[in-house]
Amino acid sequence: KKEFIDTKLMTRLTYTLDAMSGQMKVGSGGSIEFKEEDGIDYAPTTVQLPGGARVPFLFTVKELDAKGDISAFSGDFAVPSYRGSSFLDPKGRGASTGYDSAQALPAGGAGDSEELAKENAKSTKVLSGKAVLSIAKYDPSTGEIAGVFQSVQPSDTDLGAKVPKDIKIQGLWYAQLQQ
């Protein structure tokens, strides 16, 4: 069974995904569907593990497609690469620019090893996360809705060179429904 450990935020004390918008449908039986479409739906974040290692990730709920009822709704979302394709690593390698390879070819054909290939072939592949949003309060007169959320998403992959860690994020969420 996976266990998550507490970490220390390194970049700021709080994070806000802001001015997000999307389509929310509330059915007569209490069913809810939400599709996130726009807004500041990501924040580059870094946490530090107890041993001191730092783990960067892109806190996001980009393109969240969630379904549920008036108590909670959940769904998957896209997790873009922490770094863009034009980012160059310290050896000048990037996904869309820079050098293809920074190592000399080792003797015996070792230059084609999987380990070196992961470092040389940069990838900005979009990964997937999952979020659950619980509803604690709703004010029908103002359209305000609030609750708590929990999401699990992958960390940065260093443009495909590392296996991502699962990051669990918990917090508060707030929205105002408009017709």
Coordinates of N, CA and C in Angstrom, one line a residue:
K1 N 0.8 -1.2 0.0 CA 0.0 0.0 0.0 C 0.9 1.3 0.0
K2 N 0.5 2.2 -0.8 CA 1.3 3.5 -0.9 C 1.0 4.3 0.4
E3 N 2.1 4.9 0.9 CA 1.9 5.8 2.0 C 2.5 7.2 1.5
F4 N 1.8 8.2 1.9 CA 2.3 9.5 1.6 C 3.0 10.1 2.8
I5 N 4.0 10.9 2.6 CA 4.7 11.5 3.8 C 4.6 13.0 3.7
D6 N 4.6 13.6 4.9 CA 4.5 15.1 4.9 C 5.8 15.7 4.4
T7 N 5.6 16.8 3.7 CA 6.7 17.5 3.1 C 6.7 18.9 3.5
K8 N 7.7 19.7 3.2 CA 7.8 21.1 3.5 C 7.7 21.9 2.2
L9 N 6.8 22.8 2.1 CA 6.7 23.7 0.9 C 8.0 24.6 0.9
M10 N 8.6 24.7 -0.3 CA 9.8 25.4 -0.4 C 9.6 26.8 -1.2
T11 N 8.6 26.9 -1.9 CA 8.4 28.1 -2.8 C 7.5 29.2 -2.2
R12 N 6.5 28.8 -1.5 CA 5.6 29.8 -0.9 C 4.8 29.0 0.2
L13 N 4.1 29.8 1.0 CA 3.3 29.1 2.1 C 1.9 28.7 1.6
T14 N 1.4 29.4 0.6 CA 0.1 29.0 0.1 C 0.1 29.1 -1.4
Y15 N -0.8 28.3 -2.0 CA -1.0 28.4 -3.5 C -2.4 28.6 -3.8
T16 N -2.7 29.3 -4.9 CA -4.1 29.5 -5.3 C -4.1 29.3 -6.8
L17 N -5.1 28.5 -7.2 CA -5.4 28.4 -8.7 C -6.6 29.3 -8.8
D18 N -6.5 30.3 -9.7 CA -7.4 31.5 -9.6 C -8.1 31.7 -10.9
A19 N -9.2 32.4 -10.8 CA -10.0 32.8 -12.0 C -10.3 31.7 -13.0
M20 N -10.5 30.5 -12.4 CA -10.8 29.4 -13.3 C -12.3 29.4 -13.6
S21 N -12.6 28.9 -14.8 CA -14.0 28.8 -15.2 C -14.2 27.5 -16.0
G22 N -15.5 27.2 -16.0 CA -15.9 26.0 -16.7 C -17.4 25.8 -16.7
Q23 N -17.8 24.7 -17.2 CA -19.2 24.4 -17.3 C -19.6 23.4 -16.1
M24 N -20.6 23.9 -15.3 CA -21.1 23.0 -14.2 C -22.5 22.7 -14.5
K25 N -22.9 21.5 -14.5 CA -24.3 21.1 -14.7 C -24.8 20.4 -13.4
V26 N -25.9 20.9 -12.9 CA -26.5 20.3 -11.7 C -27.8 19.7 -12.1
G27 N -27.9 18.4 -11.9 CA -29.2 17.7 -12.3 C -30.2 17.8 -11.3
S28 N -31.4 17.6 -11.6 CA -32.6 17.6 -10.7 C -32.4 16.6 -9.5
G29 N -31.8 15.5 -9.8 CA -31.6 14.5 -8.7 C -30.3 14.7 -7.9
G30 N -29.7 15.9 -8.1 CA -28.5 16.2 -7.3 C -27.2 15.8 -8.0
S31 N -27.2 15.3 -9.2 CA -26.0 14.9 -9.9 C -25.2 16.2 -10.3
I32 N -23.9 16.1 -10.3 CA -23.1 17.2 -10.7 C -22.1 16.8 -11.7
E33 N -21.9 17.6 -12.8 CA -20.8 17.4 -13.8 C -20.1 18.8 -13.9
F34 N -18.7 18.7 -13.9 CA -18.0 20.0 -14.0 C -16.8 19.7 -15.0
K35 N -16.6 20.6 -15.9 CA -15.5 20.6 -16.8 C -14.7 21.9 -16.8
E36 N -13.5 21.9 -16.3 CA -12.7 23.1 -16.2 C -12.2 23.5 -17.6
E37 N -12.3 24.8 -17.9 CA -12.0 25.2 -19.3 C -10.9 26.3 -19.4
D38 N -10.8 27.2 -18.4 CA -9.8 28.3 -18.5 C -9.5 28.8 -17.1
G39 N -8.5 29.7 -17.1 CA -8.0 30.4 -15.9 C -6.6 30.0 -15.6
I40 N -6.2 30.5 -14.4 CA -4.8 30.2 -13.9 C -4.9 28.9 -13.2
D41 N -4.8 27.8 -14.0 CA -5.1 26.5 -13.5 C -3.8 25.7 -13.2
Y42 N -2.7 26.3 -12.9 CA -1.5 25.7 -12.6 C -0.6 26.6 -11.8
A43 N 0.3 26.0 -11.0 CA 1.2 26.8 -10.2 C 2.5 25.9 -10.0
P44 N 3.7 26.3 -10.5 CA 4.9 25.6 -10.3 C 5.2 25.6 -8.8
T45 N 5.5 24.4 -8.2 CA 5.6 24.2 -6.8 C 6.8 23.3 -6.5
T46 N 7.4 23.5 -5.4 CA 8.5 22.6 -5.0 C 8.3 22.2 -3.5
V47 N 8.4 20.9 -3.2 CA 8.4 20.5 -1.8 C 9.7 19.8 -1.5
Q48 N 10.0 19.8 -0.2 CA 11.2 19.1 0.3 C 10.8 17.9 1.1
L49 N 11.4 16.8 0.8 CA 11.2 15.5 1.5 C 12.0 15.5 2.8
P50 N 11.6 14.7 3.8 CA 12.4 14.7 5.1 C 13.9 14.6 5.0
G51 N 14.4 13.8 4.0 CA 15.8 13.7 3.8 C 16.5 14.8 3.1
G52 N 15.7 15.8 2.7 CA 16.3 17.0 2.1 C 16.1 17.1 0.6
A53 N 15.8 16.0 -0.1 CA 15.6 16.0 -1.5 C 14.4 16.9 -1.9
R54 N 14.5 17.6 -2.9 CA 13.4 18.5 -3.4 C 12.7 17.9 -4.6
V55 N 11.4 18.1 -4.6 CA 10.6 17.5 -5.6 C 9.7 18.6 -6.2
P56 N 10.0 19.0 -7.5 CA 9.2 20.0 -8.2 C 8.0 19.3 -8.8
F57 N 6.9 20.1 -8.9 CA 5.7 19.6 -9.6 C 4.9 20.8 -10.0
L58 N 4.0 20.5 -10.9 CA 3.1 21.6 -11.4 C 1.7 21.3 -10.7
F59 N 1.4 22.1 -9.7 CA 0.1 22.0 -9.0 C -1.0 22.5 -10.0
T60 N -1.9 21.6 -10.3 CA -2.9 21.9 -11.4 C -4.1 21.1 -11.3
V61 N -5.2 21.5 -11.9 CA -6.4 20.7 -12.2 C -6.8 21.0 -13.6
K62 N -5.9 21.2 -14.5 CA -6.1 21.6 -15.9 C -7.0 20.5 -16.5
E63 N -8.1 21.1 -17.2 CA -9.1 20.2 -17.9 C -9.7 19.2 -17.0
L64 N -9.9 19.5 -15.7 CA -10.6 18.6 -14.8 C -12.0 18.3 -15.4
D65 N -12.3 17.0 -15.4 CA -13.6 16.5 -15.9 C -14.1 15.6 -14.8
A66 N -15.0 16.2 -14.0 CA -15.5 15.6 -12.7 C -17.0 15.4 -12.7
K67 N -17.4 14.3 -12.1 CA -18.8 13.9 -11.9 C -19.0 13.4 -10.5
G68 N -20.3 13.6 -10.1 CA -20.6 13.1 -8.7 C -22.0 13.6 -8.3
D69 N -22.1 13.9 -7.0 CA -23.4 14.4 -6.5 C -23.2 15.6 -5.6
I70 N -24.2 16.0 -4.9 CA -24.1 17.2 -4.1 C -23.2 17.1 -2.9
S71 N -22.7 15.9 -2.6 CA -21.8 15.7 -1.5 C -20.3 15.8 -1.9
A72 N -20.1 15.3 -3.1 CA -18.7 15.3 -3.7 C -18.7 14.9 -5.1
F73 N -17.7 15.4 -5.9 CA -17.5 15.0 -7.3 C -16.1 14.8 -7.5
S74 N -15.7 14.0 -8.5 CA -14.3 13.6 -8.7 C -14.1 13.4 -10.2
G75 N -12.8 13.4 -10.6 CA -12.5 13.2 -11.9 C -11.0 13.3 -12.2
D76 N -10.7 13.1 -13.5 CA -9.3 13.1 -13.9 C -9.0 14.5 -14.5
F77 N -7.7 14.9 -14.5 CA -7.2 16.1 -15.1 C -5.9 15.9 -15.7
A78 N -5.5 16.8 -16.6 CA -4.2 16.8 -17.3 C -3.1 17.4 -16.5
V79 N -1.9 16.8 -16.4 CA -0.8 17.4 -15.8 C 0.3 17.7 -16.8
P80 N 0.4 18.9 -17.3 CA 1.4 19.2 -18.3 C 2.8 19.1 -17.7
S81 N 3.8 19.0 -18.6 CA 5.2 18.9 -18.2 C 5.6 20.2 -17.3
Y82 N 6.3 20.0 -16.3 CA 6.8 21.0 -15.4 C 7.6 22.1 -16.2
R83 N 8.4 21.6 -17.1 CA 9.2 22.4 -18.0 C 8.7 22.3 -19.4
G84 N 8.8 23.4 -20.1 CA 8.3 23.4 -21.5 C 9.4 22.7 -22.5
S85 N 9.0 22.5 -23.7 CA 9.9 21.8 -24.6 C 11.1 22.6 -25.0
S86 N 11.1 24.0 -24.8 CA 12.3 24.8 -25.1 C 13.2 24.9 -23.9
F87 N 12.9 24.3 -22.8 CA 13.8 24.3 -21.6 C 15.1 23.5 -22.0
L88 N 16.2 24.1 -21.7 CA 17.5 23.4 -21.9 C 18.1 22.9 -20.6
D89 N 18.5 21.7 -20.5 CA 19.1 21.2 -19.3 C 20.6 21.8 -19.3
P90 N 21.3 21.5 -18.2 CA 22.7 22.1 -18.1 C 23.6 21.6 -19.2
K91 N 23.3 20.6 -19.9 CA 24.1 20.1 -21.0 C 23.6 20.6 -22.4
G92 N 22.6 21.5 -22.4 CA 22.1 22.1 -23.6 C 21.1 21.2 -24.4
R93 N 20.5 20.2 -23.7 CA 19.6 19.4 -24.4 C 18.1 19.8 -24.1
G94 N 17.3 19.8 -25.1 CA 15.9 20.2 -24.9 C 15.0 19.3 -25.8
A95 N 13.7 19.4 -25.6 CA 12.7 18.7 -26.5 C 12.6 19.2 -27.9
S96 N 12.6 20.6 -28.0 CA 12.4 21.2 -29.3 C 13.6 22.0 -29.7
T97 N 14.6 22.2 -28.9 CA 15.7 23.0 -29.2 C 17.0 22.4 -28.5
G98 N 18.1 22.9 -28.9 CA 19.3 22.4 -28.2 C 20.0 21.2 -28.8
Y99 N 20.9 20.6 -28.1 CA 21.6 19.4 -28.7 C 20.8 18.1 -28.5
D100 N 21.0 17.2 -29.4 CA 20.4 15.9 -29.3 C 21.0 15.0 -28.2
S101 N 22.3 15.2 -28.1 CA 23.1 14.3 -27.1 C 24.2 15.1 -26.6
A102 N 24.5 15.0 -25.3 CA 25.6 15.7 -24.7 C 26.8 14.8 -24.3
Q103 N 26.6 13.5 -24.4 CA 27.7 12.6 -24.1 C 28.4 12.1 -25.3
A104 N 29.7 11.9 -25.1 CA 30.5 11.2 -26.2 C 30.0 9.8 -26.2
L105 N 30.1 9.1 -27.3 CA 29.7 7.7 -27.4 C 30.7 6.8 -26.7
P106 N 30.3 6.1 -25.7 CA 31.2 5.2 -25.0 C 31.5 4.0 -25.8
A107 N 32.6 3.4 -25.5 CA 33.0 2.2 -26.2 C 32.1 1.0 -26.0
G108 N 32.0 0.1 -26.9 CA 31.2 -1.1 -26.7 C 29.7 -0.9 -26.9
G109 N 29.3 0.1 -27.5 CA 27.9 0.3 -27.8 C 27.0 0.8 -26.7
A110 N 27.7 1.2 -25.5 CA 26.9 1.6 -24.4 C 26.2 2.9 -24.6
G111 N 26.5 3.6 -25.7 CA 25.9 4.9 -26.0 C 24.4 4.8 -26.3
D112 N 24.0 3.6 -26.6 CA 22.6 3.3 -26.9 C 21.8 2.8 -25.6
S113 N 22.4 2.8 -24.5 CA 21.8 2.3 -23.3 C 20.5 3.1 -22.9
E114 N 19.6 2.4 -22.3 CA 18.3 3.0 -21.9 C 18.5 4.2 -21.0
E115 N 19.5 4.1 -20.1 CA 19.8 5.1 -19.1 C 20.2 6.4 -19.8
L116 N 21.1 6.3 -20.8 CA 21.5 7.5 -21.5 C 20.4 8.0 -22.4
A117 N 19.7 7.1 -23.0 CA 18.6 7.5 -23.9 C 17.5 8.3 -23.2
K118 N 17.2 8.0 -21.9 CA 16.3 8.8 -21.1 C 16.8 10.2 -20.9
E119 N 18.1 10.3 -20.7 CA 18.7 11.6 -20.4 C 18.7 12.5 -21.7
N120 N 18.9 11.8 -22.9 CA 19.1 12.6 -24.1 C 17.7 12.9 -24.8
A121 N 16.8 11.9 -24.8 CA 15.5 12.1 -25.5 C 14.5 12.8 -24.5
K122 N 14.3 14.1 -24.7 CA 13.5 14.9 -23.8 C 12.0 14.7 -24.2
S123 N 11.1 14.6 -23.2 CA 9.7 14.4 -23.4 C 8.9 15.4 -22.6
T124 N 7.9 16.0 -23.2 CA 7.0 16.9 -22.5 C 5.6 16.2 -22.5
K125 N 5.6 14.9 -22.3 CA 4.3 14.2 -22.3 C 3.4 14.7 -21.2
V126 N 2.1 14.8 -21.5 CA 1.1 15.2 -20.5 C 0.7 14.0 -19.8
L127 N 0.8 14.1 -18.4 CA 0.4 13.0 -17.6 C -1.0 13.2 -17.0
S128 N -1.5 12.4 -16.1 CA -2.8 12.5 -15.6 C -2.8 12.5 -14.0
G129 N -3.8 13.2 -13.5 CA -4.0 13.3 -12.1 C -5.5 13.0 -11.8
K130 N -5.8 12.9 -10.5 CA -7.2 12.7 -10.1 C -7.5 13.5 -8.9
A131 N -8.7 14.2 -8.9 CA -9.1 15.0 -7.8 C -10.5 14.7 -7.3
V132 N -10.7 14.8 -6.0 CA -12.0 14.7 -5.3 C -12.3 16.0 -4.6
L133 N -13.4 16.6 -5.0 CA -13.9 17.9 -4.4 C -15.1 17.6 -3.5
S134 N -15.0 17.8 -2.2 CA -16.2 17.6 -1.4 C -16.9 18.9 -1.1
I135 N -18.2 18.9 -1.1 CA -18.9 20.2 -0.9 C -19.3 20.3 0.6
A136 N -18.9 21.4 1.2 CA -19.2 21.6 2.6 C -20.4 22.6 2.8
K137 N -20.4 23.6 2.0 CA -21.4 24.7 2.1 C -21.8 25.2 0.7
Y138 N -23.1 25.5 0.6 CA -23.6 26.1 -0.6 C -24.6 27.2 -0.2
D139 N -24.5 28.4 -0.8 CA -25.5 29.5 -0.5 C -26.2 29.7 -1.8
P140 N -27.5 29.3 -1.9 CA -28.2 29.5 -3.2 C -28.5 30.9 -3.5
S141 N -28.5 31.8 -2.5 CA -28.8 33.2 -2.8 C -27.6 33.9 -3.5
T142 N -26.4 33.5 -3.2 CA -25.2 34.1 -3.9 C -24.6 33.2 -4.9
G143 N -24.9 31.9 -4.9 CA -24.3 31.0 -5.8 C -22.9 30.5 -5.3
E144 N -22.5 30.9 -4.1 CA -21.2 30.5 -3.5 C -21.3 29.0 -3.0
I145 N -20.2 28.4 -3.4 CA -20.0 27.0 -3.0 C -18.6 26.8 -2.5
A146 N -18.4 26.0 -1.5 CA -17.1 25.8 -0.9 C -16.9 24.4 -0.3
G147 N -15.7 24.0 -0.1 CA -15.4 22.7 0.5 C -14.0 22.4 0.5
V148 N -13.6 21.1 0.6 CA -12.2 20.7 0.7 C -12.0 19.8 -0.5
F149 N -10.7 19.7 -0.9 CA -10.3 18.9 -2.1 C -9.1 18.0 -1.7
Q150 N -9.0 17.0 -2.4 CA -7.8 16.1 -2.4 C -7.4 15.7 -3.8
S151 N -6.2 15.9 -4.2 CA -5.8 15.4 -5.5 C -4.5 14.6 -5.4
V152 N -4.3 13.7 -6.3 CA -3.1 13.0 -6.4 C -2.6 13.1 -7.9
Q153 N -1.4 13.6 -8.0 CA -0.9 13.9 -9.4 C 0.6 13.6 -9.4
P154 N 1.2 13.4 -10.6 CA 2.6 13.1 -10.7 C 3.5 14.3 -10.5
S155 N 4.7 14.1 -10.1 CA 5.7 15.2 -10.0 C 6.4 15.4 -11.3
D156 N 7.3 16.3 -11.3 CA 8.1 16.5 -12.5 C 8.9 15.3 -12.9
T157 N 9.1 15.1 -14.2 CA 9.9 13.9 -14.7 C 11.2 14.3 -15.2
D158 N 11.6 15.6 -15.1 CA 12.9 16.1 -15.6 C 12.9 15.8 -17.1
L159 N 11.8 16.2 -17.8 CA 11.6 16.0 -19.2 C 11.8 14.5 -19.6
G160 N 11.2 13.6 -18.8 CA 11.2 12.2 -19.1 C 12.4 11.4 -18.6
A161 N 13.4 12.0 -18.0 CA 14.5 11.3 -17.5 C 14.3 10.6 -16.1
K162 N 13.3 11.0 -15.4 CA 13.0 10.4 -14.1 C 11.6 9.9 -14.0
V163 N 11.4 8.9 -13.1 CA 10.1 8.4 -12.9 C 9.4 9.4 -11.9
P164 N 8.1 9.8 -12.3 CA 7.5 10.8 -11.4 C 7.1 10.1 -10.1
K165 N 7.1 11.0 -9.0 CA 6.5 10.6 -7.7 C 5.1 11.0 -7.7
D166 N 4.3 10.3 -6.9 CA 2.9 10.7 -6.7 C 2.8 11.7 -5.6
I167 N 2.2 12.9 -5.9 CA 2.0 14.0 -5.0 C 0.6 14.0 -4.6
K168 N 0.3 14.1 -3.3 CA -1.0 14.2 -2.7 C -1.2 15.6 -2.2
I169 N -2.2 16.3 -2.7 CA -2.4 17.7 -2.3 C -3.8 17.8 -1.6
Q170 N -3.9 18.5 -0.5 CA -5.2 18.7 0.2 C -5.3 20.2 0.4
G171 N -6.6 20.6 0.3 CA -6.8 22.1 0.6 C -8.3 22.4 0.5
L172 N -8.5 23.7 0.5 CA -9.8 24.3 0.4 C -10.1 24.7 -1.0
W173 N -11.4 24.7 -1.4 CA -11.8 25.2 -2.7 C -13.0 26.1 -2.5
Y174 N -13.2 27.0 -3.4 CA -14.3 28.0 -3.4 C -14.7 28.3 -4.8
A175 N -16.0 28.5 -5.1 CA -16.4 28.9 -6.4 C -17.7 29.7 -6.3
Q176 N -18.0 30.4 -7.3 CA -19.3 31.1 -7.4 C -20.0 30.7 -8.7
L177 N -21.2 30.1 -8.5 CA -21.9 29.7 -9.7 C -22.7 30.8 -10.3
Q178 N -22.6 30.9 -11.6 CA -23.4 32.0 -12.3 C -24.2 31.3 -13.4
Q179 N -25.3 32.0 -13.7 CA -26.2 31.4 -14.8 C -25.9 32.1 -16.1

